Short mmCIF file of C-alpha atoms and ligand atoms in Angstrom, two decimals:
data_model
loop_
_atom_site.label_atom_id
_atom_site.label_comp_id
_atom_site.label_asym_id
_atom_site.label_seq_id
_atom_site.Cartn_x
_atom_site.Cartn_y
_atom_site.Cartn_z
CA MET D 1 -63.58 -58.02 10.86
CA ILE D 2 -60.91 -55.33 10.80
CA CYS D 3 -58.20 -55.25 8.15
CA VAL D 4 -54.81 -53.71 8.99
CA LEU D 5 -52.38 -52.71 6.23
CA SER D 6 -49.10 -53.74 7.79
CA GLY D 7 -45.35 -53.34 7.53
CA GLY D 8 -43.03 -54.48 10.33
CA VAL D 9 -42.59 -53.19 13.88
CA GLY D 10 -45.17 -50.33 13.87
CA ALA D 11 -47.85 -52.65 12.52
CA ALA D 12 -46.90 -55.47 14.90
CA ARG D 13 -47.34 -53.11 17.86
CA LEU D 14 -50.67 -51.79 16.58
CA LEU D 15 -51.97 -55.32 16.01
CA ARG D 16 -50.86 -56.26 19.54
CA ALA D 17 -52.68 -53.17 20.86
CA LEU D 18 -55.84 -53.96 18.88
CA SER D 19 -55.72 -57.52 20.24
CA LEU D 20 -56.15 -56.04 23.74
CA VAL D 21 -59.57 -54.64 22.87
CA VAL D 22 -61.00 -56.96 20.17
CA GLU D 23 -60.92 -60.71 19.67
CA PRO D 24 -57.68 -61.40 17.74
CA THR D 25 -59.68 -63.67 15.41
CA GLN D 26 -61.46 -60.48 14.23
CA LEU D 27 -58.19 -59.00 12.92
CA ARG D 28 -56.68 -59.57 9.49
CA ALA D 29 -53.30 -58.09 8.61
CA VAL D 30 -52.51 -57.57 4.93
CA VAL D 31 -48.73 -57.58 5.04
CA ASN D 32 -46.01 -56.07 2.85
CA VAL D 33 -43.69 -58.52 1.11
CA GLY D 34 -41.58 -55.96 -0.81
CA ASP D 35 -38.71 -56.37 1.65
CA ASP D 36 -38.67 -60.18 1.40
CA LEU D 37 -35.34 -61.57 0.27
CA GLU D 38 -33.69 -64.76 -0.83
CA LEU D 39 -30.38 -65.35 0.92
CA HIS D 40 -28.38 -68.57 1.37
CA GLY D 41 -31.12 -70.21 -0.72
CA LEU D 42 -33.70 -69.31 1.95
CA MET D 43 -36.87 -67.22 1.57
CA ILE D 44 -36.95 -64.63 4.35
CA CYS D 45 -40.09 -62.53 4.98
CA PRO D 46 -39.10 -59.95 7.63
CA ASP D 47 -42.44 -58.14 7.99
CA LEU D 48 -44.51 -61.33 8.23
CA ASP D 49 -42.04 -62.77 10.76
CA THR D 50 -41.82 -59.60 12.86
CA ILE D 51 -45.61 -59.54 13.20
CA ASN D 52 -45.89 -63.27 13.87
CA TYR D 53 -43.15 -63.22 16.52
CA THR D 54 -44.53 -60.06 18.18
CA LEU D 55 -48.08 -61.39 18.40
CA ALA D 56 -46.70 -64.64 19.82
CA GLY D 57 -44.89 -62.59 22.49
CA LEU D 58 -41.56 -63.90 21.19
CA ASN D 59 -40.07 -60.91 19.41
CA ASN D 60 -36.53 -59.85 20.22
CA ASP D 61 -36.74 -56.55 22.10
CA VAL D 62 -32.96 -56.04 21.88
CA THR D 63 -32.70 -56.08 18.07
CA GLY D 64 -36.32 -55.11 17.27
CA TRP D 65 -36.50 -58.08 14.84
CA GLY D 66 -36.04 -61.82 15.08
CA LEU D 67 -36.76 -64.02 18.09
CA ALA D 68 -36.19 -63.48 21.80
CA GLY D 69 -33.39 -65.46 23.45
CA GLU D 70 -31.59 -65.68 20.12
CA THR D 71 -28.11 -67.15 19.62
CA TRP D 72 -25.87 -66.55 16.59
CA ARG D 73 -23.70 -69.67 16.23
CA VAL D 74 -24.56 -70.38 12.61
CA MET D 75 -23.88 -66.76 11.60
CA SER D 76 -20.48 -66.69 13.30
CA GLU D 77 -19.50 -70.01 11.68
CA LEU D 78 -20.67 -68.62 8.32
CA ALA D 79 -18.66 -65.41 8.85
CA ALA D 80 -15.59 -67.53 9.70
CA LEU D 81 -16.03 -69.34 6.36
CA GLY D 82 -16.15 -65.97 4.58
CA GLY D 83 -19.87 -66.33 3.78
CA ALA D 84 -22.33 -63.42 3.59
CA SER D 85 -23.10 -62.44 7.17
CA TRP D 86 -24.23 -58.80 6.80
CA PHE D 87 -27.88 -59.86 7.22
CA SER D 88 -27.99 -61.59 10.59
CA LEU D 89 -30.09 -64.71 10.86
CA GLY D 90 -30.31 -66.05 14.40
CA ASP D 91 -30.21 -69.77 15.12
CA ARG D 92 -33.85 -69.86 16.26
CA ASP D 93 -35.04 -67.57 13.45
CA LEU D 94 -33.32 -69.81 10.88
CA ALA D 95 -35.83 -72.58 11.61
CA THR D 96 -38.62 -70.33 10.30
CA HIS D 97 -36.76 -69.66 7.05
CA LEU D 98 -35.85 -73.33 6.60
CA TYR D 99 -39.46 -74.36 7.17
CA ARG D 100 -40.85 -71.67 4.82
CA THR D 101 -38.36 -72.43 2.06
CA GLN D 102 -39.02 -76.16 2.16
CA ARG D 103 -42.80 -75.68 2.09
CA LEU D 104 -42.53 -73.26 -0.85
CA ARG D 105 -40.42 -75.85 -2.70
CA GLU D 106 -43.15 -78.41 -2.05
CA GLY D 107 -45.62 -76.11 -3.84
CA ALA D 108 -47.23 -74.31 -0.89
CA THR D 109 -47.91 -70.59 -1.36
CA LYS D 110 -46.60 -67.84 0.91
CA THR D 111 -50.18 -67.50 2.17
CA ASP D 112 -50.26 -71.23 3.09
CA VAL D 113 -46.90 -71.11 4.86
CA THR D 114 -47.81 -67.94 6.75
CA ARG D 115 -50.98 -69.60 8.03
CA GLU D 116 -49.01 -72.69 9.10
CA LEU D 117 -46.38 -70.60 10.91
CA SER D 118 -49.03 -68.53 12.71
CA GLU D 119 -50.74 -71.74 13.84
CA ARG D 120 -47.44 -73.16 15.14
CA PHE D 121 -46.76 -69.91 17.04
CA GLY D 122 -50.31 -69.79 18.46
CA VAL D 123 -51.15 -66.47 16.75
CA ALA D 124 -54.90 -65.94 16.29
CA VAL D 125 -54.67 -62.82 14.09
CA THR D 126 -54.85 -63.81 10.39
CA LEU D 127 -51.65 -62.74 8.62
CA LEU D 128 -52.03 -62.39 4.86
CA PRO D 129 -49.14 -61.65 2.50
CA VAL D 130 -50.55 -59.07 0.09
CA THR D 131 -49.45 -61.17 -2.89
CA ASN D 132 -47.97 -64.59 -3.59
CA ASP D 133 -46.27 -63.22 -6.72
CA PRO D 134 -42.64 -62.04 -6.66
CA VAL D 135 -42.23 -58.33 -5.85
CA ALA D 136 -39.17 -56.43 -4.66
CA THR D 137 -38.84 -52.88 -3.35
CA VAL D 138 -35.79 -51.26 -4.93
CA PHE D 139 -34.03 -47.96 -4.15
CA ASP D 140 -32.39 -45.63 -6.64
CA THR D 141 -29.76 -43.97 -4.43
CA ALA D 142 -26.76 -41.68 -4.63
CA ILE D 143 -24.55 -44.81 -4.66
CA GLY D 144 -26.58 -46.78 -7.21
CA THR D 145 -29.52 -49.19 -7.20
CA LEU D 146 -29.97 -51.09 -3.95
CA SER D 147 -32.30 -53.89 -2.91
CA PHE D 148 -34.44 -53.22 0.15
CA GLN D 149 -32.18 -54.97 2.64
CA GLU D 150 -28.99 -53.61 1.05
CA TYR D 151 -30.40 -50.13 1.65
CA PHE D 152 -31.89 -50.87 5.05
CA VAL D 153 -29.34 -53.14 6.71
CA ARG D 154 -26.12 -53.08 4.70
CA HIS D 155 -26.12 -49.29 4.35
CA HIS D 156 -28.08 -48.62 7.59
CA HIS D 157 -30.61 -46.53 5.52
CA ASP D 158 -27.93 -43.85 5.51
CA VAL D 159 -27.69 -43.05 1.80
CA VAL D 160 -29.62 -40.42 -0.16
CA VAL D 161 -32.63 -41.96 -1.94
CA ARG D 162 -33.79 -40.47 -5.25
CA SER D 163 -36.72 -42.78 -5.89
CA VAL D 164 -38.29 -46.03 -4.73
CA ARG D 165 -39.97 -48.57 -6.97
CA VAL D 166 -41.59 -51.96 -6.46
CA GLU D 167 -40.40 -54.37 -9.12
CA GLY D 168 -43.08 -56.83 -10.21
CA ALA D 169 -45.94 -54.77 -8.69
CA ARG D 170 -47.63 -54.20 -12.05
CA GLU D 171 -47.87 -57.92 -12.81
CA ALA D 172 -48.53 -59.07 -9.24
CA ARG D 173 -52.06 -59.94 -8.11
CA LEU D 174 -53.63 -59.56 -4.69
CA THR D 175 -54.22 -62.97 -3.15
CA PRO D 176 -57.97 -63.78 -2.94
CA GLU D 177 -57.64 -63.60 0.87
CA ALA D 178 -56.03 -60.14 0.79
CA HIS D 179 -58.63 -58.93 -1.74
CA GLU D 180 -61.44 -60.15 0.50
CA ALA D 181 -59.89 -58.53 3.59
CA LEU D 182 -59.48 -55.18 1.83
CA SER D 183 -62.97 -55.14 0.36
CA ALA D 184 -65.17 -56.90 2.94
CA SER D 185 -63.75 -55.95 6.36
CA ALA D 186 -65.83 -53.47 8.36
CA SER D 187 -62.92 -51.06 8.38
CA VAL D 188 -59.39 -50.81 7.02
CA VAL D 189 -56.63 -49.45 9.23
CA ILE D 190 -53.32 -48.21 7.83
CA ALA D 191 -50.73 -49.03 10.51
CA PRO D 192 -48.06 -46.50 11.54
CA SER D 193 -45.56 -48.25 9.27
CA ASN D 194 -43.30 -46.49 6.78
CA PRO D 195 -45.72 -45.08 4.14
CA LEU D 196 -43.16 -45.11 1.31
CA ILE D 197 -41.51 -48.48 1.72
CA SER D 198 -43.89 -50.59 3.82
CA ILE D 199 -47.44 -49.46 2.96
CA ASP D 200 -47.01 -48.23 -0.62
CA PRO D 201 -45.73 -51.64 -1.81
CA ILE D 202 -49.10 -53.01 -0.60
CA LEU D 203 -51.09 -50.24 -2.30
CA GLN D 204 -49.30 -50.88 -5.59
CA ILE D 205 -50.58 -54.44 -5.87
CA GLY D 206 -53.61 -55.08 -8.09
CA ASP D 207 -56.57 -52.87 -7.25
CA ALA D 208 -55.62 -52.35 -3.57
CA ARG D 209 -55.56 -48.58 -3.93
CA ALA D 210 -58.90 -48.48 -5.78
CA LEU D 211 -60.51 -50.74 -3.17
CA LEU D 212 -59.51 -48.34 -0.40
CA ARG D 213 -60.47 -45.22 -2.33
CA ALA D 214 -63.95 -46.67 -2.92
CA ARG D 215 -64.46 -46.99 0.85
CA ARG D 216 -62.48 -44.02 2.08
CA ASP D 217 -64.92 -43.35 4.95
CA ASP D 218 -64.01 -46.74 6.46
CA VAL D 219 -60.24 -46.14 6.17
CA VAL D 220 -58.38 -45.03 9.31
CA ALA D 221 -54.66 -44.21 9.26
CA VAL D 222 -52.31 -43.81 12.21
CA SER D 223 -49.53 -41.33 11.49
CA PRO D 224 -46.03 -42.83 11.81
CA ILE D 225 -44.54 -39.33 12.13
CA ILE D 226 -44.70 -37.69 15.54
CA ALA D 227 -43.48 -34.12 15.99
CA GLY D 228 -41.48 -34.31 12.75
CA ALA D 229 -39.74 -37.63 13.43
CA ALA D 230 -40.31 -41.35 12.96
CA LEU D 231 -40.12 -43.46 16.11
CA LYS D 232 -37.95 -45.97 14.26
CA GLY D 233 -36.47 -46.35 10.79
CA PRO D 234 -36.06 -43.90 7.91
CA ALA D 235 -39.66 -42.72 7.28
CA ASP D 236 -38.84 -39.12 8.26
CA ARG D 237 -35.68 -38.95 6.18
CA LEU D 238 -37.32 -40.60 3.15
CA LEU D 239 -40.35 -38.29 3.23
CA GLY D 240 -38.00 -35.30 3.08
CA GLU D 241 -35.79 -36.81 0.37
CA LEU D 242 -38.79 -37.63 -1.79
CA GLY D 243 -40.28 -34.14 -1.50
CA PHE D 244 -42.91 -34.51 1.23
CA ALA D 245 -43.27 -32.46 4.41
CA VAL D 246 -41.76 -34.34 7.36
CA SER D 247 -44.93 -34.32 9.44
CA CYS D 248 -48.30 -36.01 9.62
CA LEU D 249 -49.33 -33.55 6.87
CA GLY D 250 -46.67 -34.96 4.54
CA VAL D 251 -47.95 -38.48 5.23
CA ALA D 252 -51.51 -37.27 4.55
CA ASP D 253 -50.30 -35.75 1.25
CA PHE D 254 -48.72 -39.08 0.35
CA TYR D 255 -51.89 -41.14 0.98
CA GLY D 256 -54.14 -38.43 -0.47
CA ASP D 257 -57.80 -39.38 -0.83
CA LEU D 258 -57.46 -42.94 0.52
CA VAL D 259 -57.93 -41.97 4.15
CA GLY D 260 -61.18 -40.93 5.85
CA THR D 261 -59.91 -40.58 9.43
CA TRP D 262 -56.46 -39.57 10.62
CA ILE D 263 -55.18 -40.53 14.04
CA ILE D 264 -52.38 -38.18 14.99
CA ASP D 265 -50.31 -37.77 18.13
CA GLU D 266 -51.05 -35.19 20.82
CA ARG D 267 -47.78 -33.50 19.93
CA ASP D 268 -49.17 -32.81 16.44
CA GLU D 269 -52.43 -31.26 17.58
CA GLU D 270 -51.49 -28.06 15.70
CA HIS D 271 -52.02 -29.95 12.40
CA ALA D 272 -55.53 -31.19 13.22
CA GLU D 273 -57.33 -28.18 11.75
CA THR D 274 -55.39 -28.37 8.46
CA LEU D 275 -56.35 -32.03 8.10
CA ARG D 276 -59.99 -31.28 8.92
CA ALA D 277 -60.00 -28.49 6.34
CA ARG D 278 -58.86 -31.06 3.79
CA GLY D 279 -61.94 -33.15 4.54
CA HIS D 280 -60.52 -35.73 6.96
CA ARG D 281 -61.94 -36.66 10.34
CA VAL D 282 -59.16 -36.30 12.91
CA VAL D 283 -58.57 -37.97 16.27
CA VAL D 284 -55.76 -36.64 18.47
CA THR D 285 -54.39 -39.14 20.99
CA THR D 286 -51.20 -40.80 22.25
CA THR D 287 -49.85 -42.84 19.34
CA ILE D 288 -46.74 -44.18 21.10
CA MET D 289 -47.50 -47.68 22.34
CA SER D 290 -44.77 -48.08 24.95
CA HIS D 291 -47.19 -48.70 27.86
CA GLU D 292 -50.17 -51.01 27.81
CA ALA D 293 -52.58 -48.24 28.86
CA ASP D 294 -51.45 -46.05 25.92
CA ALA D 295 -51.63 -48.98 23.50
CA ARG D 296 -55.16 -49.71 24.68
CA ARG D 297 -56.19 -46.04 24.31
CA LEU D 298 -54.81 -45.92 20.76
CA ALA D 299 -56.58 -49.18 19.87
CA GLN D 300 -59.86 -47.79 21.22
CA ALA D 301 -59.39 -44.60 19.16
CA VAL D 302 -58.78 -46.69 16.04
CA LEU D 303 -61.90 -48.75 16.64
CA ALA D 304 -64.09 -45.79 17.55
N1 FO1 U 1 -32.35 -55.64 10.57
C1 FO1 U 1 -31.11 -55.17 10.77
O1 FO1 U 1 -30.94 -53.98 11.02
N2 FO1 U 1 -30.01 -56.01 10.69
C2 FO1 U 1 -30.15 -57.35 10.43
O2 FO1 U 1 -29.15 -58.06 10.35
C3 FO1 U 1 -31.48 -57.86 10.26
C4 FO1 U 1 -31.72 -59.22 10.05
C5 FO1 U 1 -33.04 -59.68 9.98
C6 FO1 U 1 -33.29 -61.05 9.88
C7 FO1 U 1 -34.59 -61.51 9.83
C8 FO1 U 1 -35.66 -60.60 9.89
O3 FO1 U 1 -36.92 -61.06 9.86
C9 FO1 U 1 -35.42 -59.24 9.99
C10 FO1 U 1 -34.12 -58.76 10.04
N3 FO1 U 1 -33.86 -57.40 10.17
C11 FO1 U 1 -32.57 -56.94 10.33
C12 FO1 U 1 -34.95 -56.42 10.16
C13 FO1 U 1 -35.36 -56.02 8.72
O4 FO1 U 1 -34.28 -55.73 7.91
C14 FO1 U 1 -36.19 -54.72 8.67
O5 FO1 U 1 -36.56 -54.27 9.92
C15 FO1 U 1 -37.43 -54.87 7.86
O6 FO1 U 1 -37.21 -55.48 6.63
C16 FO1 U 1 -38.11 -53.52 7.65
O7 FO1 U 1 -39.42 -53.70 7.92
#
């Protein structure tokens, strides 16, 4: 079994790549829930849904989130009523949130509902929310305190961030399934997701960080920063704002002694020696998964 610490798009692509070279049933994704939100009375779990939709081959390539072939009739009716429409929920996507919310009201856990949704979508990778307890990633910014999606969507991650915190992390517990995946999988892979706002909210739960540190030699991380920039989202900007170098070295500083092996892009080969000198094993390869052959090569490097 391989465990993948996962945020949204970067993790979804890595899991899809890994599924090309290992049986998907051998993969377990421990997924961030710090960007989950309650809106219109519905529980929305963007990272879990992005991964589920991507692995089902149904992700929306135009938006990068939500479902393919989406329509927006409910949102435009809601906007016409003067309702909150800044966070776009497509008509097809809404069914997922309605289903999840109803099941949670009936007493199911997020872990239960995630399993049910994966089954319905025919996804064989096991998706595990890191916790079933309430947690929320919050940004202290130049314009005040913002929830994750206020920062990310409403303000297009275009405000200066002073600090990030995960409310509820101290009290939250790892689910037994996530605990087992982190401690008993043959290896743990940190996906090329945003280290500060997708992976750290996983590491802050329970003893996740200690579990990884204790098996550092089995921990492989794929750098989300390539030649000083993130492929998508604000990871590069946030690293700089929070005092880290905007490079794979800055990401390595952030994770510190959790990682045994770094997988960095060919364009960052110049940093390989520095990482080796710090005691990491380093693999240099293509980390952009835009073509199947590259995705397969990256997956093979991760597994090797
Ligand atoms: N991202 C946007 O930029 N705008 C949206 O309106 C939006 C809606 C949305 C609805 C459901 C969902 O699962 C994801 C959605 N996202 C949207 C993506 C999401 O905000 C972020 O990509 C993740 O939270 C970061 O991992």
